[in-house]
XYZ file of C-alpha atoms in Angstrom:
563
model
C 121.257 114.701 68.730
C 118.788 111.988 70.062
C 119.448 108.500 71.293
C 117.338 105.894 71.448
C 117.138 103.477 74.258
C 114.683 100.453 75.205
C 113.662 100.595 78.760
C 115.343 97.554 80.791
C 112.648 94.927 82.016
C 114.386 92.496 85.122
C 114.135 89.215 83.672
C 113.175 88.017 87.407
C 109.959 90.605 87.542
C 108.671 89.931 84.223
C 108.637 86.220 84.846
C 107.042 86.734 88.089
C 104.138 88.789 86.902
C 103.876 86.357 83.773
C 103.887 83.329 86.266
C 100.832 85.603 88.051
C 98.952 85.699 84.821
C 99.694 89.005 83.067
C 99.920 88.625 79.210
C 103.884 88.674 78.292
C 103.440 91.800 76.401
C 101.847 93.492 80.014
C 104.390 91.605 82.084
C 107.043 92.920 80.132
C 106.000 96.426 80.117
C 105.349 96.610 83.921
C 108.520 94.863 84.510
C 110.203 97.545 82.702
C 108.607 100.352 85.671
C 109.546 98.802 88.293
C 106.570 96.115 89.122
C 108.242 93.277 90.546
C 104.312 91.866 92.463
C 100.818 91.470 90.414
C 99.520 93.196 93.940
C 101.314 96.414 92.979
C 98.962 96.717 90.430
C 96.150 95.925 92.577
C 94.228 99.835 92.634
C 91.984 99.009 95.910
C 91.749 101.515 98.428
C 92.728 99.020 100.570
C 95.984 99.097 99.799
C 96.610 102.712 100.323
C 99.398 103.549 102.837
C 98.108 104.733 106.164
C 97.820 107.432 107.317
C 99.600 107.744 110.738
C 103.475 107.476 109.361
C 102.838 111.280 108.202
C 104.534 113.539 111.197
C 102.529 115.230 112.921
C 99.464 114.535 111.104
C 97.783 113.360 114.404
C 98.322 116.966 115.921
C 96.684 118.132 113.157
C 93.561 115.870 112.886
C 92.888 117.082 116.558
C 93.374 120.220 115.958
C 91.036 120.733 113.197
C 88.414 118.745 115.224
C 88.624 120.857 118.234
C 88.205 124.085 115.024
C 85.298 122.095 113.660
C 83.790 121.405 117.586
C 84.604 124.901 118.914
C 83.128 126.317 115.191
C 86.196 128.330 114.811
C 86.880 130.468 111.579
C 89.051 128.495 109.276
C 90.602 130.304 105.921
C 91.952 127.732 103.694
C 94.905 129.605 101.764
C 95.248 128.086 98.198
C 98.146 127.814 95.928
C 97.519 129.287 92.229
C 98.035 125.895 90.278
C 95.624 123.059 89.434
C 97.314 121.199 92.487
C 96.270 123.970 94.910
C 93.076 124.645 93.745
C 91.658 121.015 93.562
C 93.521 120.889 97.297
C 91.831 123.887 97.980
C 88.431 122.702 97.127
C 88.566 119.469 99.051
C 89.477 121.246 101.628
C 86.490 122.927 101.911
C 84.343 120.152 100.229
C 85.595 117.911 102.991
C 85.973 120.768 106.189
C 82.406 121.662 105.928
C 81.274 118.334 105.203
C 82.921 117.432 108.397
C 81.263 120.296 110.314
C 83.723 122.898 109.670
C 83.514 127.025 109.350
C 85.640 127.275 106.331
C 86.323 129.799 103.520
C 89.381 129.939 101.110
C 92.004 132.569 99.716
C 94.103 132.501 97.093
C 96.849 134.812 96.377
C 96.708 136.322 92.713
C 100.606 135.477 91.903
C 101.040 138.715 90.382
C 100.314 140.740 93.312
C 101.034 138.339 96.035
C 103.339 135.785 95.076
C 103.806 132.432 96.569
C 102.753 130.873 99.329
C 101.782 132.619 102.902
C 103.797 135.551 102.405
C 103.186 138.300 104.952
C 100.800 140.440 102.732
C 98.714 137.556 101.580
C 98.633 137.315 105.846
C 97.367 141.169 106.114
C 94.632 140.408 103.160
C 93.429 137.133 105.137
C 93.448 138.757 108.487
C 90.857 140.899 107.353
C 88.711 138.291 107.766
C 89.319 137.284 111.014
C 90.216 133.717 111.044
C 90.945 131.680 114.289
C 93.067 128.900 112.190
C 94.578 129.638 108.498
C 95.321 126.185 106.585
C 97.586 126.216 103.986
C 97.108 123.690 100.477
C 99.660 123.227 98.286
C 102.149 125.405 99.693
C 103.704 126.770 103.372
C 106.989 125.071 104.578
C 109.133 127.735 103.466
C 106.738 130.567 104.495
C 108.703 131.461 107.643
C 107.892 135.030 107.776
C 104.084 134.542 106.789
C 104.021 132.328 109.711
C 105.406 135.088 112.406
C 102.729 137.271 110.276
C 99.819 135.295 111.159
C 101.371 134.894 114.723
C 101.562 138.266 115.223
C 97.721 138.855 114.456
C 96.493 135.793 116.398
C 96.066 132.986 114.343
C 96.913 129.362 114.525
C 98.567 127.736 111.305
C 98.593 124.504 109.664
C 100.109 124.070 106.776
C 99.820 121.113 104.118
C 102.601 121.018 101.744
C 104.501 118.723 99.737
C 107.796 120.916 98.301
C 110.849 120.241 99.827
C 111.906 122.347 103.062
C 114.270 124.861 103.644
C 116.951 125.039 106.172
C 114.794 126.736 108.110
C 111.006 125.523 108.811
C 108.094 127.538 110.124
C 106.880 127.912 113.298
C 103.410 125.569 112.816
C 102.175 122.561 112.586
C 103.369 120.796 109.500
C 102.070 118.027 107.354
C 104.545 117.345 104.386
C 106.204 114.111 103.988
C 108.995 115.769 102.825
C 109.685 117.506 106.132
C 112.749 116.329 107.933
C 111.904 113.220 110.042
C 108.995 112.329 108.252
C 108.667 108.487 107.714
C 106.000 107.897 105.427
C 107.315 106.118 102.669
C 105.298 107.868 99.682
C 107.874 111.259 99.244
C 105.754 112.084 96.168
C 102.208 112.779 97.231
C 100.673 116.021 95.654
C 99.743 118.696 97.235
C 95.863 117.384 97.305
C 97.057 114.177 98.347
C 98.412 115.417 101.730
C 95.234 117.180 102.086
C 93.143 114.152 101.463
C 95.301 112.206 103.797
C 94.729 115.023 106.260
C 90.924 115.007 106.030
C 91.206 110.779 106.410
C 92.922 111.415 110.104
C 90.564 114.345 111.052
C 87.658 111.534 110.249
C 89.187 109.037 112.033
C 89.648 111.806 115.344
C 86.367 112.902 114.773
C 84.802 109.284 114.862
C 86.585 108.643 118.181
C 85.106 111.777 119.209
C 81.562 110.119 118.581
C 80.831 112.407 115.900
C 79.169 109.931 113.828
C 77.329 108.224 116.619
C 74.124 108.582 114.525
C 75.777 106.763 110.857
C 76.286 110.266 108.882
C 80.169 109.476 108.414
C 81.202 111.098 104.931
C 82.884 108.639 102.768
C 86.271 110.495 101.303
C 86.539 108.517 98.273
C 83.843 110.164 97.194
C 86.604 113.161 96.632
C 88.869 111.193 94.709
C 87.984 113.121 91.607
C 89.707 115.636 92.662
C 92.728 114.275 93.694
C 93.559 112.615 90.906
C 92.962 115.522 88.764
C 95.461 117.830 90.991
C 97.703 114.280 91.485
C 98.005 114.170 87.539
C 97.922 117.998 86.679
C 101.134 118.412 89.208
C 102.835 116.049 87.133
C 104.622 114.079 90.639
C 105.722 110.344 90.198
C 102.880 108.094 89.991
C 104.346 105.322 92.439
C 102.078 102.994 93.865
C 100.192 104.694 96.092
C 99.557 107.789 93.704
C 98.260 105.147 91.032
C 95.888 103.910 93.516
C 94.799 107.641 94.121
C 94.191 108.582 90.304
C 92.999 105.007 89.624
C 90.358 105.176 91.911
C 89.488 108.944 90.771
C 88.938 107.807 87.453
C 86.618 105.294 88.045
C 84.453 107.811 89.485
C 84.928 109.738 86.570
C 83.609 106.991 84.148
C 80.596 106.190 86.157
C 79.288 109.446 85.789
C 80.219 110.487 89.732
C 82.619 113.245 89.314
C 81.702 116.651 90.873
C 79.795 119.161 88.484
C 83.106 121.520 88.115
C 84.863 118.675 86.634
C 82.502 117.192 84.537
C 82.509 121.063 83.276
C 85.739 120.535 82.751
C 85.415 117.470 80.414
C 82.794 119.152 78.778
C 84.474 122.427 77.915
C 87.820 120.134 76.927
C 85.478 118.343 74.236
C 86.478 115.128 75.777
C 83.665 112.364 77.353
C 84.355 111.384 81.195
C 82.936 108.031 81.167
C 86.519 106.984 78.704
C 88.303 109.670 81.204
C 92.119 108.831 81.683
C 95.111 110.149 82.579
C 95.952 111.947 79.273
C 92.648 113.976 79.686
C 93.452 114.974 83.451
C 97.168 116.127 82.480
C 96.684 117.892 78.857
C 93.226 118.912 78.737
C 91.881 119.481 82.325
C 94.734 120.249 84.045
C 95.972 123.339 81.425
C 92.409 124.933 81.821
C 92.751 124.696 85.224
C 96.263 126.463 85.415
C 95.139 128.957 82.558
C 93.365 130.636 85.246
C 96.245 131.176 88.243
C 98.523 132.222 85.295
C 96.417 134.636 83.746
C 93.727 135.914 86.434
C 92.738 135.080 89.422
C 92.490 130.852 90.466
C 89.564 132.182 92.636
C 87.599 131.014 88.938
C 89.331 127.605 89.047
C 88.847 126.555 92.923
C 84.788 128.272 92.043
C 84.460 125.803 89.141
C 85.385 122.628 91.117
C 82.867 123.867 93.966
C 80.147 124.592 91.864
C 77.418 121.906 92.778
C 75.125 122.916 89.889
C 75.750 121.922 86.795
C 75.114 125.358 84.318
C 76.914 127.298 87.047
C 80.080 124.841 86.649
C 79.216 124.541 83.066
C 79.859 128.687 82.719
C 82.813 129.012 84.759
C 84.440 125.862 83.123
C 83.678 128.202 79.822
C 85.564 130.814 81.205
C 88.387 129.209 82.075
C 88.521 127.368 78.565
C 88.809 131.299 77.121
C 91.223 131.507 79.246
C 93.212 128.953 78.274
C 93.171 129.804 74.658
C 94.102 133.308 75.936
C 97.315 131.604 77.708
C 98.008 129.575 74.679
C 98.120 132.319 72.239
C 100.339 134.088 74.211
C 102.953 131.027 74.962
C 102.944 130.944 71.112
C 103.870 134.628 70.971
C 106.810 134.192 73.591
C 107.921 130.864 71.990
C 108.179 132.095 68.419
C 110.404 135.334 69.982
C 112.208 132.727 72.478
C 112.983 130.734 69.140
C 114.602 133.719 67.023
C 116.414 134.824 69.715
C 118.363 131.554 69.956
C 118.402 131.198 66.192
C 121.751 132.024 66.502
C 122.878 130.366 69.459
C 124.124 127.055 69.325
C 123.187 124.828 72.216
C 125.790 122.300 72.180
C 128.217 124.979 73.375
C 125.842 125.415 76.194
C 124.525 123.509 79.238
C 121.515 125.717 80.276
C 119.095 128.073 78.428
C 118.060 131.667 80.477
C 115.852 134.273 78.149
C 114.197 137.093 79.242
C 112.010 139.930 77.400
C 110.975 142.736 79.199
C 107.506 142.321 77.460
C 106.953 138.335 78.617
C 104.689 137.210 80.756
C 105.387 136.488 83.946
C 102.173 133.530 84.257
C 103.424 131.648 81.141
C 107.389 131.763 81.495
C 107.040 128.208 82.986
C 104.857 126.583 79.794
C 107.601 128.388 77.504
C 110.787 127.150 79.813
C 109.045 123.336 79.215
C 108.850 123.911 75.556
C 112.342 124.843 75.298
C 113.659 122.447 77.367
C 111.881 119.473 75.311
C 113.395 120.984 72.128
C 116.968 121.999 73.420
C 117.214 119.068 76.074
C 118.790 121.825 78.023
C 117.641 122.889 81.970
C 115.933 126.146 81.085
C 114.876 129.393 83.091
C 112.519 131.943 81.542
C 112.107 135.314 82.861
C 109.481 138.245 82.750
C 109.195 141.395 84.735
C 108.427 141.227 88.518
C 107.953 143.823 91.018
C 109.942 147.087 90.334
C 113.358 146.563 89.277
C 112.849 142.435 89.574
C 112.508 139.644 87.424
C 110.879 136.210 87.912
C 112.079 133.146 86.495
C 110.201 129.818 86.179
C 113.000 126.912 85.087
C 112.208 123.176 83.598
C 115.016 120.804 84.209
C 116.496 117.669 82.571
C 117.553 114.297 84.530
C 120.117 114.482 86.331
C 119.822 117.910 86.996
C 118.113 119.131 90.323
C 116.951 122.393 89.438
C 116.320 123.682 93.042
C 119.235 122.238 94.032
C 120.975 124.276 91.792
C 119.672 127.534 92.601
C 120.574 126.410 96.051
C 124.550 126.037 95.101
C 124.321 129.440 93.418
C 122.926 130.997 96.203
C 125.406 129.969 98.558
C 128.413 130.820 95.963
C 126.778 134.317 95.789
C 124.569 135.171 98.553
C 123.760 138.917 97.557
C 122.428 137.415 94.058
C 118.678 135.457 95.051
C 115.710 137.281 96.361
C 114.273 134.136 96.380
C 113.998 130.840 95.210
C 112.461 127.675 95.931
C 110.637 124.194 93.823
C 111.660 120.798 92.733
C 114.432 118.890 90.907
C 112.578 119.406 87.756
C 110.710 122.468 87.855
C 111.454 125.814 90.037
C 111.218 129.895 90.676
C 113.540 132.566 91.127
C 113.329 136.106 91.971
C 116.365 138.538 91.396
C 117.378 141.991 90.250
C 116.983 142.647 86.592
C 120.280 144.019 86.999
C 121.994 140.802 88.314
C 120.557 138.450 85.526
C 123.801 138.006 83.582
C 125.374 137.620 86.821
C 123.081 135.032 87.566
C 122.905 133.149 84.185
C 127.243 132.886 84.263
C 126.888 131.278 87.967
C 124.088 128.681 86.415
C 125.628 128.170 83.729
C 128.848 127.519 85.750
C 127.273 124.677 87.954
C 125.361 122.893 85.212
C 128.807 122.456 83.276
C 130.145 121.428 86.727
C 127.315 119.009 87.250
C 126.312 117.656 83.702
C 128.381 115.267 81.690
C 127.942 115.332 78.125
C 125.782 112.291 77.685
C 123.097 113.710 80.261
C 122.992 116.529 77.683
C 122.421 113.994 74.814
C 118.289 113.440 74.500
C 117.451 110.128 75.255
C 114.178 108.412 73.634
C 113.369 105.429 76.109
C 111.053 102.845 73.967
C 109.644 99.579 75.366
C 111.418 98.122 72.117
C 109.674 96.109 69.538
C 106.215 95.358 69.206
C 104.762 92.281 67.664
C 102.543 93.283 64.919
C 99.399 91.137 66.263
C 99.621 93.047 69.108
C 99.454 96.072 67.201
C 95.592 96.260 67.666
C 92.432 97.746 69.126
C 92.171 95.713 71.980
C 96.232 96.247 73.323
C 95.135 100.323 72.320
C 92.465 99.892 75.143
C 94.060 97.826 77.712
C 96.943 100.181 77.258
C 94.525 102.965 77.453
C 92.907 101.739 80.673
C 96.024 101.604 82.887
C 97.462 104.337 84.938
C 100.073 106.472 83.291
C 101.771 109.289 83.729
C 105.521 111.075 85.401
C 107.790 107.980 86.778
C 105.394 105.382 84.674
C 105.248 106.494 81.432
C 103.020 105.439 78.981
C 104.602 102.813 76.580
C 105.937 103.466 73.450
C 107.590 101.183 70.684
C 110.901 101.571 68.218
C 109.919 99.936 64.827
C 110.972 100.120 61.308
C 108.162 100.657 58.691
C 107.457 101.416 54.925
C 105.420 104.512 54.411
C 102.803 103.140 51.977
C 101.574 106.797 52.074
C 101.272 110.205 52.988
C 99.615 113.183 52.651
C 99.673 116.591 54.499
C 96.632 117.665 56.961
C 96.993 121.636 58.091
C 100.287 122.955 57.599
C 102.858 121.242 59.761
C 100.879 117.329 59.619
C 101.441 114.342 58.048
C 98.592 111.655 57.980
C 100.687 108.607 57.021
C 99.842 104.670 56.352
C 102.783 102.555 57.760
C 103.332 99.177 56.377
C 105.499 96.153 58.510
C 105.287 92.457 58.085
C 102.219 92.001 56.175
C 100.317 95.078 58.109
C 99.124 98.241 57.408
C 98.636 100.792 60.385
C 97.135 104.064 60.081
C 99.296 106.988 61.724
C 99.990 110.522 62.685
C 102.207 112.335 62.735
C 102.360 116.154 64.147
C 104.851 119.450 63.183
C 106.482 117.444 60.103
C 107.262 119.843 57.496
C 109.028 117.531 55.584
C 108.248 114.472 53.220
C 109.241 111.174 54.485
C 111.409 108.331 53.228
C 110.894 105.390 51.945
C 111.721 102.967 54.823
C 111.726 105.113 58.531
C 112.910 104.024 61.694
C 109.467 105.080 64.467
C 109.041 105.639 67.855
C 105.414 105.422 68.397
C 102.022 105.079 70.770
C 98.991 103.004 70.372
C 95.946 105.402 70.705
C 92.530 104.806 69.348
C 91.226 107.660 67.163
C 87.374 108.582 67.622
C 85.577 110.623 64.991
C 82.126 110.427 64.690
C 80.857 107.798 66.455
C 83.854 105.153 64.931
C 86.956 103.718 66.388
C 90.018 103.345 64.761
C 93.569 102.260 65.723
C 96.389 105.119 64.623
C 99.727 104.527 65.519
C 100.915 108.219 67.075
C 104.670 109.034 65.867
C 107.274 110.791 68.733
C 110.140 110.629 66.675
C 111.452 108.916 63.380
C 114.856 108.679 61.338
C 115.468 107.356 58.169
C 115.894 103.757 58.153
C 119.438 102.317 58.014
């Protein structure tokens, strides 16, 4: 069952922004997101939040510059998503650009796991470094910490995920730590590390390091963090719009680094109209394809690359990759599918499958997928180490996923080997022989936790809109803006004739919608039926390019037969 809602625009803010000279259409929309200021949507770096409310990000900028002046050994170690690898490779892009001795590791996740675990400490002591950084990942690594300890090295670690009860023995940058006042909780993991390299700068200028005018200018790396900003899928409050914003417009003027202009390339998709779509459904999944398939060692190589037919070959790779990964998702979703053929999820408030033969590096794409279609929080499992699985969940509103590994946990504290993530998305590690154990004591808090309507789907539209503004130029304004988790792009709730129809591959419908005197090309996607008459359509603007031309197309989410 879906319900459909219209997002609820403050009367107060949407006569203030109109009053500061956004359209109505614009002022409504913002409104709607929480924009109460026209300065909120005012993307100049200026307006980024400082730097020095992060804890103990002062400690670290001085403790990188006395690495960088001392020309100590510095091992970067990278997580295996498209957050940690574009964190990885500023890291290094900006380290050795600051005068650094840096290298990176990244653990393969199926030999390694996450994070600084103690072996991924044994493989990166074999290199001998004086300071190991962590990207992406590291404030719940308490025993990789007392690891590196143990063999002589200093750690920092750069994280974003939300602490345990128990934090490591290092310095920690994370404004998610406890005590942590900086009022942006939802930086990525390659924001922290960008915010990092700004108060390392700013040390190393007081230092005199740039007495003679060579001071690097970080923007130059925004690329990258808005790539690993987007691809992490983290609200996009103000200060992360002003982080992908300002990426992009590198991207359009043609000064991207070579690995993502690869990237574009391989994706069939131009970066001078680059947006956020692009960075979240067609860079970001090539990215990933390589951490869940290989080795991310291909990815974090890629956005290093400075010549252009090296990136242009390993961005090749990792497109073969991705295929790879999506052939297989499609394999594990079909068998996912059957098997709850004969379930029916209304008795149910969670999903848990498992297959002996899934795996374990695209259980988290096929938990998404399920969740979208069951509107159920959803863990998928494959085989882990000997007599283990591994579970990657997906989770609904209202739900805190890691939260709710957390409660289980403590009910049961033989049951988790380990656990750890988000409130939407998160891991677990248990004994193939507890899993039923486990999926009665999830299933037991999300019927404790979840009311009935937070199980119905919910469809929020930005309501009606006006056909004259259903047109090329609202298509690109819309299109210009910065969308993505926590400011979703708009969409619309309409009622419309279908004038006509007519099937394109198998499962697509390539319609021509008629309201109030217009006509409106559309698409819509896995439709194996015929439509109506008169249907009732949620729908996006998007401008469709095919050879060289521009057309408006309506894109259909949902539709019901009209009333």
């Amino acid at each position: 069952m879906t319900a459909i809602a219209v997002r609820a625009a403050p009367e107060d803010a949407r006569l203030a922004l109109q009053a500061q000279g956004l359209p109505p259409l614009f002022s409504r929309l913002f409104a709607a997101r929480g924009v109460a200021r026209a300065e909120q949507l005012d993307y100049s770096l200026k307006r980024l939040l400082p730097y020095h409310t992060l804890k103990d990000i002062g400690p670290a900028a001085v403790r990188l510059a006395d690495a960088i002046a001392r020309q100590e050994r510095m091992l970067v170690v990278a997580d295996y998503d498209a957050d940690g690898a574009t964190a990885c490779a500023l890291a290094v892009r900006g380290l050795r650009r600051l005068g650094g001795v840096v290298e990176f590791i990244v653990p393969n996740r199926f030999e390694y796991g996450y994070g600084l675990t103690p072996e991924i400490v044994e493989l990166a002591a074999q290199r001998r470094p004086d300071l190991l950084i962590t990207v992406d990942n590291g404030v719940a690594s308490v025993a990789g910490v007392q690891a590196a300890r143990r063999h002589g090295m200093d750690v920092l670690i750069t994280d974003h995920h939300l602490a345990g009860d128990e934090l490591p023995d290092a310095l920690i940058v994370n404004p998610n730590q406890p005590g942590c006042q900086f009022p942006s909780k939802h930086l990525a993991g390659v924001g922290v590390m960008f915010y990092v390299l700004m108060a390392l700068r700013a040390e190393l200028r007081q230092r005199g390091a740039f007495a003679h005018g060579d001071e690097p200018n970080l923007a130059d790396w925004l690329d990258l963090v808005a790539l690993g900003t987007v691809a992490d899928v983290v609200k996009l409050d103000d200060n992360n719009r002003i982080l992908v914003e300002q990426g992009l417009r590198r991207m359009r003027a043609g000064r991207a680094c070579a690995g993502v202009n690869a990237l574009f390339a391989a994706s069939g998709r131009q970066a001078r109209r680059a947006s956020t779509v692009d960075l979240g459904f067609m860079l970001g999944p090539r990215l990933n394809a390589a951490g869940r398939l290989d080795d991310m060692s291909l990815g974090i190589a890629c956005l290093l690359a400075d010549d252009g037919a090296h990136a242009l070959a390993l961005a090749g790779e990792l497109d073969r990759l991705n295929k790879e990964r999506r052939h297989i998702e499609a394999g594990m979703q079909e068998e996912a599918l059957a098997h709850l053929a004969g379930v029916d999820p209304q008795g149910r408030s969670t999903l848990c499958l498992y297959r002996e033969d899934w795996h374990q590096g695209v259980v988290g794409i096929v938990a998404s997928r399920l969740k979208d279609r069951f509107h159920r929080p959803t863990l998928v499992f494959a085989p882990g180490d000997e007599g283990e699985v591994k579970g990657s969940g997906r989770s609904i509103p209202g739900f805190h996923l890691r939260d709710a590994l957390d409660r289980v946990a403590k009910q049961q504290p033989d049951l988790l080997r380990k656990f750890g993530g988000h409130a939407m998305a998160a891991g677990v590690t248990l004994a193939e022989a507890d899993l039923p154990r486990f999926i009665a004591a999830f299933e037991a808090v999300a019927q404790d936790w979840l009311t009935p309507a937070q199980l119905t789907r919910t469809i929020e539209t930005d309501g009606s809109l006006a056909v004259r503004d259903i047109a090329m130029d609202t298509a690109d304004q819309l299109a210009a803006q910065v969308w993505g988790q926590g400011f979703p792009p708009p969409s619309f709730h309409d009622q419309f004739r279908v004038l006509d129809q007519r099937r394109v591959g198998e499962r697509h419908l390539k319609l021509k919608l008629g309201r109030d005197g217009g006509e409106f090309d559309a698409m819509l996607f896995n439709c194996p039926d015929w439509l109506p008459a008169r249907v009732d359509v949620v729908y996006q603007l998007n401008v469709n390019e095919w050879r060289g031309e521009r057309n408006l197309q309506l894109m259909v989410d949902n539709w019901q037969p009209a009333a």
